[in-house]
Amino acid sequence: MKVVAVIPAYNEQGRIGAAVRDAAMFCSNVVVVDDYSADNGGEEAREAGAHVLRHIINRGQGASLQTGTDYAVAHLEADVVVHFDADGQMQGKDIPEMVKPIIEGEADIVLGSRFLGVKANIPITRWVVLKLGLLFTMAVSGIRVTDTHNGFRALSRHAATSMRITLDRMAHASEVLDLIKMRNLRHVERPVDIRYSEETLAKGQSSLGAITIVKDILKGKFFDI
Amino acid sequence: MIFQIILVAFALFAIAHVFRQHRKQKVSVHWLVMWTILWLLVIGAAMAPQTTDILAQKLGVERGADLIVYSAVVILIYGMYRMYVRVGRVEREMTELVRKVAIDKADKPE
């Protein structure tokens, strides 16, 4: 079984190398999609042993994930594609548990959850936004999960080829849930350890980003673009 | 009176402009004809505003000027919707293009 990690990276120099090495301990290959970063994160990822794809203009995290997934399936013969992150919030040690249900043939897609089992040190405002996100997802996609906007996921080859992320920016997590429902993919959740540090909170999405996400989802639904 | 003159002058300018564009083969004959008809109607409405009242009353609107404003709003909103959809399509195509270039030029580890 060939497991390939896909890591979208936008200005992640200083963190990306460690993330690549962390993921590489549990995967056959690591693909980093450099989303037109202004720094040398691409070089750093390359030195850490990743396949590096470069977007020649910035297209967003959702677009980067799809680029890396296409590459993993078409050029690396991946059996399982793992969506991972560049800034050390996700832990490589969770990858084997994420991949297991696919290898055992129980699921097509495995979603990481911050709210199952392990207690995460989630800041309170983030917690509220995430819970509201659950309600919104239930209303819009009609799918019930414990954590909607966790980017940690594992896709079987079948899942990776049968769905395409078209919301280029940050709404991909919601879009994936929609696609699971529409394509009738078997999904399970697995607890993952997400570590919030001051550095990643400062660099990552603000909770206000939720507004943009909701806007993108509604736009996608009404205008079919 | 002043506004009427400005409107007619602008309409003439717009017509002259589209003819020039057509000569440079930048716009099609179809577009030239449509655009010219539109601005001729504007000139007509500006010179004889009462005529628009007749049409307006047939359509159940009191004044011609109101009819023009209502139609303009509807047409503009429709145009914006079309533009919105088109921009979305262009964005998607651009992403596909960027993706293709990224995959073709993949930097592989030794």
Short mmCIF file of C-alpha atoms in Angstrom, two decimals:
data_model
loop_
_atom_site.label_atom_id
_atom_site.label_comp_id
_atom_site.label_asym_id
_atom_site.label_seq_id
_atom_site.Cartn_x
_atom_site.Cartn_y
_atom_site.Cartn_z
CA MET A 1 0.00 0.00 0.00
CA LYS A 2 1.44 3.30 -1.06
CA VAL A 3 0.56 6.20 1.21
CA VAL A 4 1.31 9.69 -0.10
CA ALA A 5 1.02 12.84 2.02
CA VAL A 6 -0.03 16.08 0.33
CA ILE A 7 0.96 19.30 2.10
CA PRO A 8 -0.24 22.68 0.82
CA ALA A 9 2.21 25.41 1.73
CA TYR A 10 1.96 29.16 1.56
CA ASN A 11 4.83 31.04 3.19
CA GLU A 12 5.77 28.21 5.53
CA GLN A 13 9.52 28.57 5.50
CA GLY A 14 10.98 27.51 8.85
CA ARG A 15 8.17 25.01 9.51
CA ILE A 16 7.67 23.11 6.27
CA GLY A 17 10.92 21.11 6.47
CA ALA A 18 9.98 19.64 9.85
CA ALA A 19 6.43 18.91 8.65
CA VAL A 20 7.76 17.05 5.60
CA ARG A 21 10.15 14.97 7.73
CA ASP A 22 7.39 14.24 10.24
CA ALA A 23 4.98 13.03 7.52
CA ALA A 24 7.72 11.12 5.68
CA MET A 25 8.20 8.82 8.67
CA PHE A 26 4.71 7.45 8.05
CA CYS A 27 4.33 7.76 4.25
CA SER A 28 6.04 6.49 1.11
CA ASN A 29 6.18 9.95 -0.45
CA VAL A 30 5.46 13.52 0.51
CA VAL A 31 4.16 16.05 -2.01
CA VAL A 32 4.37 19.74 -1.16
CA VAL A 33 2.37 22.22 -3.20
CA ASP A 34 3.97 25.63 -2.92
CA ASP A 35 1.12 28.05 -3.53
CA TYR A 36 3.26 30.90 -4.92
CA SER A 37 4.99 31.63 -1.63
CA ALA A 38 7.15 34.69 -1.29
CA ASP A 39 9.69 32.79 0.81
CA ASN A 40 11.95 29.81 0.18
CA GLY A 41 9.61 27.22 1.65
CA GLY A 42 9.69 25.27 -1.62
CA GLU A 43 13.48 24.83 -1.38
CA GLU A 44 13.20 23.82 2.25
CA ALA A 45 10.60 21.17 1.40
CA ARG A 46 12.76 19.96 -1.46
CA GLU A 47 15.77 19.56 0.81
CA ALA A 48 13.61 17.65 3.28
CA GLY A 49 12.93 15.15 0.49
CA ALA A 50 9.50 16.14 -0.79
CA HIS A 51 8.21 16.27 -4.34
CA VAL A 52 7.61 19.98 -4.82
CA LEU A 53 4.95 21.39 -7.16
CA ARG A 54 4.78 25.13 -7.64
CA HIS A 55 1.68 27.17 -8.42
CA ILE A 56 2.80 30.02 -10.67
CA ILE A 57 0.14 32.26 -9.12
CA ASN A 58 -1.58 31.97 -5.76
CA ARG A 59 -4.74 29.80 -6.00
CA GLY A 60 -5.54 28.97 -2.38
CA GLN A 61 -5.41 25.99 -0.08
CA GLY A 62 -8.26 24.02 -1.67
CA ALA A 63 -6.65 24.37 -5.11
CA SER A 64 -3.26 23.31 -3.72
CA LEU A 65 -4.71 20.17 -2.16
CA GLN A 66 -6.35 19.19 -5.44
CA THR A 67 -3.10 19.77 -7.35
CA GLY A 68 -1.15 17.58 -4.94
CA THR A 69 -3.87 14.90 -4.97
CA ASP A 70 -3.90 14.78 -8.79
CA TYR A 71 -0.13 14.38 -8.80
CA ALA A 72 -0.11 11.69 -6.10
CA VAL A 73 -2.69 9.64 -7.98
CA ALA A 74 -1.34 10.10 -11.52
CA HIS A 75 2.42 10.17 -10.96
CA LEU A 76 3.09 8.40 -7.67
CA GLU A 77 0.49 5.62 -7.94
CA ALA A 78 -0.83 6.43 -4.49
CA ASP A 79 -3.24 3.94 -2.92
CA VAL A 80 -4.01 6.36 -0.12
CA VAL A 81 -3.66 10.15 -0.18
CA VAL A 82 -3.30 11.96 3.14
CA HIS A 83 -4.03 15.68 3.39
CA PHE A 84 -1.63 17.11 5.91
CA ASP A 85 -0.54 20.58 6.97
CA ALA A 86 2.68 22.51 6.82
CA ASP A 87 2.84 24.26 10.14
CA GLY A 88 3.16 21.46 12.67
CA GLN A 89 -0.43 21.58 13.97
CA MET A 90 -1.05 18.06 12.67
CA GLN A 91 1.07 15.20 13.96
CA GLY A 92 2.60 12.60 11.66
CA LYS A 93 2.10 9.93 14.32
CA ASP A 94 -1.66 10.12 13.65
CA ILE A 95 -1.25 9.11 10.01
CA PRO A 96 -1.20 5.29 10.56
CA GLU A 97 -4.52 5.43 12.44
CA MET A 98 -6.03 7.68 9.75
CA VAL A 99 -4.98 5.32 6.98
CA LYS A 100 -5.99 2.08 8.69
CA PRO A 101 -9.74 2.09 7.90
CA ILE A 102 -8.90 2.50 4.20
CA ILE A 103 -6.30 -0.25 4.14
CA GLU A 104 -8.74 -2.54 5.93
CA GLY A 105 -11.37 -1.67 3.36
CA GLU A 106 -13.81 -0.15 5.86
CA ALA A 107 -13.92 3.35 4.43
CA ASP A 108 -13.19 5.43 1.33
CA ILE A 109 -12.37 8.53 3.31
CA VAL A 110 -11.22 9.12 6.87
CA LEU A 111 -11.70 12.49 8.51
CA GLY A 112 -9.63 13.72 11.40
CA SER A 113 -11.53 15.04 14.38
CA ARG A 114 -10.39 17.27 17.21
CA PHE A 115 -13.42 16.33 19.27
CA LEU A 116 -13.10 12.55 19.43
CA GLY A 117 -11.17 11.00 22.26
CA VAL A 118 -8.06 13.09 22.73
CA LYS A 119 -8.64 16.41 24.40
CA ALA A 120 -7.20 19.21 22.32
CA ASN A 121 -6.08 22.56 23.70
CA ILE A 122 -8.50 24.47 21.48
CA PRO A 123 -8.89 28.16 22.28
CA ILE A 124 -12.46 28.98 23.37
CA THR A 125 -13.33 31.33 20.47
CA ARG A 126 -12.10 28.73 18.00
CA TRP A 127 -14.22 26.11 19.78
CA VAL A 128 -17.38 28.21 19.41
CA VAL A 129 -16.70 28.88 15.71
CA LEU A 130 -16.07 25.18 15.07
CA LYS A 131 -19.31 24.15 16.80
CA LEU A 132 -21.28 26.72 14.79
CA GLY A 133 -19.61 25.25 11.74
CA LEU A 134 -21.06 21.85 12.65
CA LEU A 135 -24.59 23.27 12.73
CA PHE A 136 -24.06 25.06 9.43
CA THR A 137 -22.72 21.88 7.83
CA MET A 138 -25.63 19.81 9.09
CA ALA A 139 -28.03 22.36 7.60
CA VAL A 140 -26.26 22.76 4.26
CA SER A 141 -24.73 19.34 3.53
CA GLY A 142 -26.98 17.20 5.69
CA ILE A 143 -24.00 15.29 6.99
CA ARG A 144 -23.26 14.63 10.63
CA VAL A 145 -19.68 14.73 11.83
CA THR A 146 -18.00 15.85 15.02
CA ASP A 147 -15.55 18.25 13.36
CA THR A 148 -16.10 19.95 10.01
CA HIS A 149 -13.11 22.13 9.41
CA ASN A 150 -10.36 19.76 10.20
CA GLY A 151 -8.10 19.58 7.15
CA PHE A 152 -6.58 16.25 8.20
CA ARG A 153 -8.03 13.52 6.01
CA ALA A 154 -7.10 10.31 4.25
CA LEU A 155 -8.58 9.38 0.87
CA SER A 156 -8.58 6.02 -0.85
CA ARG A 157 -7.55 6.04 -4.49
CA HIS A 158 -11.21 5.66 -5.36
CA ALA A 159 -12.22 8.67 -3.23
CA ALA A 160 -9.29 10.73 -4.51
CA THR A 161 -10.24 10.17 -8.14
CA SER A 162 -14.00 10.45 -7.76
CA MET A 163 -14.10 13.86 -6.13
CA ARG A 164 -12.64 17.19 -7.12
CA ILE A 165 -12.21 20.18 -4.87
CA THR A 166 -13.40 23.21 -6.84
CA LEU A 167 -13.63 25.73 -4.00
CA ASP A 168 -10.07 26.99 -4.26
CA ARG A 169 -9.74 28.79 -0.98
CA MET A 170 -10.56 27.70 2.56
CA ALA A 171 -14.02 26.17 2.08
CA HIS A 172 -12.62 22.84 0.88
CA ALA A 173 -13.43 21.06 4.15
CA SER A 174 -17.14 21.78 3.70
CA GLU A 175 -16.96 20.92 0.03
CA VAL A 176 -15.40 17.55 0.83
CA LEU A 177 -18.33 16.77 3.15
CA ASP A 178 -20.75 17.67 0.35
CA LEU A 179 -18.85 15.42 -2.04
CA ILE A 180 -18.89 12.52 0.43
CA LYS A 181 -22.66 12.82 0.50
CA MET A 182 -23.07 13.23 -3.27
CA ARG A 183 -20.64 10.47 -4.27
CA ASN A 184 -21.88 8.17 -1.54
CA LEU A 185 -18.42 7.60 -0.10
CA ARG A 186 -18.03 5.54 3.06
CA HIS A 187 -16.56 7.81 5.70
CA VAL A 188 -15.37 7.44 9.27
CA GLU A 189 -13.80 9.84 11.74
CA ARG A 190 -10.64 9.23 13.73
CA PRO A 191 -9.34 11.31 16.63
CA VAL A 192 -6.31 13.44 15.81
CA ASP A 193 -4.07 15.52 17.96
CA ILE A 194 -4.06 19.12 16.73
CA ARG A 195 -1.58 21.37 18.51
CA TYR A 196 -2.29 25.06 18.58
CA SER A 197 0.73 27.17 19.32
CA GLU A 198 0.90 30.94 19.43
CA GLU A 199 2.92 30.95 16.26
CA THR A 200 0.45 28.86 14.25
CA LEU A 201 -2.54 30.79 15.56
CA ALA A 202 -0.91 34.02 14.47
CA LYS A 203 -0.02 32.71 11.03
CA GLY A 204 -3.06 30.48 10.37
CA GLN A 205 -6.66 31.36 9.67
CA SER A 206 -8.38 33.74 12.03
CA SER A 207 -11.77 32.66 13.31
CA LEU A 208 -13.21 35.48 11.19
CA GLY A 209 -12.12 33.45 8.18
CA ALA A 210 -15.30 31.47 8.86
CA ILE A 211 -17.27 34.30 7.24
CA THR A 212 -15.32 33.97 3.99
CA ILE A 213 -15.82 30.21 4.11
CA VAL A 214 -19.59 30.54 4.48
CA LYS A 215 -19.61 33.05 1.62
CA ASP A 216 -17.64 30.70 -0.65
CA ILE A 217 -19.92 27.76 0.13
CA LEU A 218 -23.10 29.69 -0.59
CA LYS A 219 -21.60 31.17 -3.74
CA GLY A 220 -20.64 27.69 -4.90
CA LYS A 221 -24.15 26.41 -4.26
CA PHE A 222 -26.08 29.24 -5.87
CA PHE A 223 -23.92 29.94 -8.86
CA ASP A 224 -22.64 26.44 -9.52
CA ILE A 225 -19.14 27.66 -10.24
CA MET B 1 -32.49 71.22 -20.87
CA ILE B 2 -28.79 71.01 -20.00
CA PHE B 3 -29.10 67.33 -19.08
CA GLN B 4 -30.78 66.59 -22.42
CA ILE B 5 -27.88 68.16 -24.28
CA ILE B 6 -25.33 66.22 -22.23
CA LEU B 7 -27.21 62.99 -22.86
CA VAL B 8 -27.41 63.52 -26.62
CA ALA B 9 -23.75 64.54 -26.77
CA PHE B 10 -22.74 61.43 -24.86
CA ALA B 11 -24.88 59.20 -27.05
CA LEU B 12 -23.27 60.65 -30.19
CA PHE B 13 -19.85 60.09 -28.65
CA ALA B 14 -20.74 56.46 -27.84
CA ILE B 15 -21.97 55.85 -31.40
CA ALA B 16 -18.87 57.45 -32.92
CA HIS B 17 -16.72 55.34 -30.63
CA VAL B 18 -18.36 52.04 -31.58
CA PHE B 19 -18.01 52.90 -35.29
CA ARG B 20 -14.32 53.56 -34.77
CA GLN B 21 -13.94 50.26 -32.91
CA HIS B 22 -15.74 48.48 -35.71
CA ARG B 23 -13.44 49.97 -38.32
CA LYS B 24 -10.47 48.65 -36.32
CA GLN B 25 -12.29 45.29 -36.38
CA LYS B 26 -12.51 45.15 -32.63
CA VAL B 27 -16.28 44.70 -32.49
CA SER B 28 -18.64 42.66 -34.65
CA VAL B 29 -21.33 44.07 -36.95
CA HIS B 30 -23.91 42.60 -34.59
CA TRP B 31 -22.53 44.55 -31.66
CA LEU B 32 -22.25 47.72 -33.79
CA VAL B 33 -25.94 47.54 -34.78
CA MET B 34 -27.21 46.76 -31.26
CA TRP B 35 -25.10 49.45 -29.66
CA THR B 36 -26.16 52.06 -32.25
CA ILE B 37 -29.86 51.24 -31.84
CA LEU B 38 -29.54 51.53 -28.05
CA TRP B 39 -27.96 54.97 -28.22
CA LEU B 40 -30.38 56.18 -30.92
CA LEU B 41 -33.19 55.23 -28.52
CA VAL B 42 -31.43 57.23 -25.81
CA ILE B 43 -31.26 60.24 -28.16
CA GLY B 44 -34.94 59.84 -29.00
CA ALA B 45 -35.90 59.66 -25.34
CA ALA B 46 -33.76 62.66 -24.49
CA MET B 47 -35.17 64.87 -27.28
CA ALA B 48 -38.81 63.89 -26.77
CA PRO B 49 -39.26 62.62 -23.20
CA GLN B 50 -43.08 62.65 -23.52
CA THR B 51 -42.96 59.77 -26.03
CA THR B 52 -41.58 57.45 -23.34
CA ASP B 53 -44.64 58.25 -21.20
CA ILE B 54 -46.92 56.68 -23.79
CA LEU B 55 -45.00 53.40 -23.70
CA ALA B 56 -44.76 53.55 -19.91
CA GLN B 57 -48.52 53.92 -19.49
CA LYS B 58 -49.14 50.99 -21.81
CA LEU B 59 -46.97 48.92 -19.47
CA GLY B 60 -48.67 50.21 -16.34
CA VAL B 61 -45.94 52.60 -15.22
CA GLU B 62 -46.87 56.23 -14.78
CA ARG B 63 -43.88 58.07 -16.14
CA GLY B 64 -41.42 57.23 -18.91
CA ALA B 65 -38.45 58.26 -16.79
CA ASP B 66 -39.52 55.76 -14.12
CA LEU B 67 -39.84 53.01 -16.72
CA ILE B 68 -36.29 53.70 -17.89
CA VAL B 69 -34.91 53.59 -14.35
CA TYR B 70 -36.73 50.35 -13.53
CA SER B 71 -35.57 48.65 -16.71
CA ALA B 72 -32.01 49.86 -16.18
CA VAL B 73 -31.89 48.34 -12.68
CA VAL B 74 -33.19 44.97 -13.89
CA ILE B 75 -30.82 44.89 -16.86
CA LEU B 76 -27.82 45.86 -14.75
CA ILE B 77 -28.52 43.24 -12.09
CA TYR B 78 -28.89 40.59 -14.77
CA GLY B 79 -25.63 41.74 -16.33
CA MET B 80 -23.90 41.50 -12.97
CA TYR B 81 -25.15 37.97 -12.47
CA ARG B 82 -23.81 36.95 -15.87
CA MET B 83 -20.49 38.56 -15.09
CA TYR B 84 -20.32 36.80 -11.72
CA VAL B 85 -20.83 33.39 -13.29
CA ARG B 86 -18.32 34.15 -16.01
CA VAL B 87 -15.66 35.30 -13.55
CA GLY B 88 -16.21 32.07 -11.62
CA ARG B 89 -15.63 30.05 -14.76
CA VAL B 90 -12.50 32.00 -15.65
CA GLU B 91 -11.15 31.46 -12.10
CA ARG B 92 -11.74 27.74 -12.39
CA GLU B 93 -10.03 27.54 -15.75
CA MET B 94 -7.11 29.53 -14.39
CA THR B 95 -6.73 27.11 -11.48
CA GLU B 96 -6.72 24.17 -13.90
CA LEU B 97 -4.01 25.87 -15.94
CA VAL B 98 -1.88 26.67 -12.88
CA ARG B 99 -2.36 23.06 -11.75
CA LYS B 100 -1.23 21.66 -15.08
CA VAL B 101 1.92 23.78 -15.10
CA ALA B 102 2.71 22.77 -11.49
CA ILE B 103 2.34 19.05 -12.24
CA ASP B 104 4.28 19.22 -15.51
CA LYS B 105 7.19 20.96 -13.81
CA ALA B 106 7.21 18.85 -10.65
CA ASP B 107 10.47 19.01 -8.76
CA LYS B 108 11.24 15.39 -7.82
CA PRO B 109 13.66 14.31 -5.11
CA GLU B 110 16.66 12.25 -6.31
#
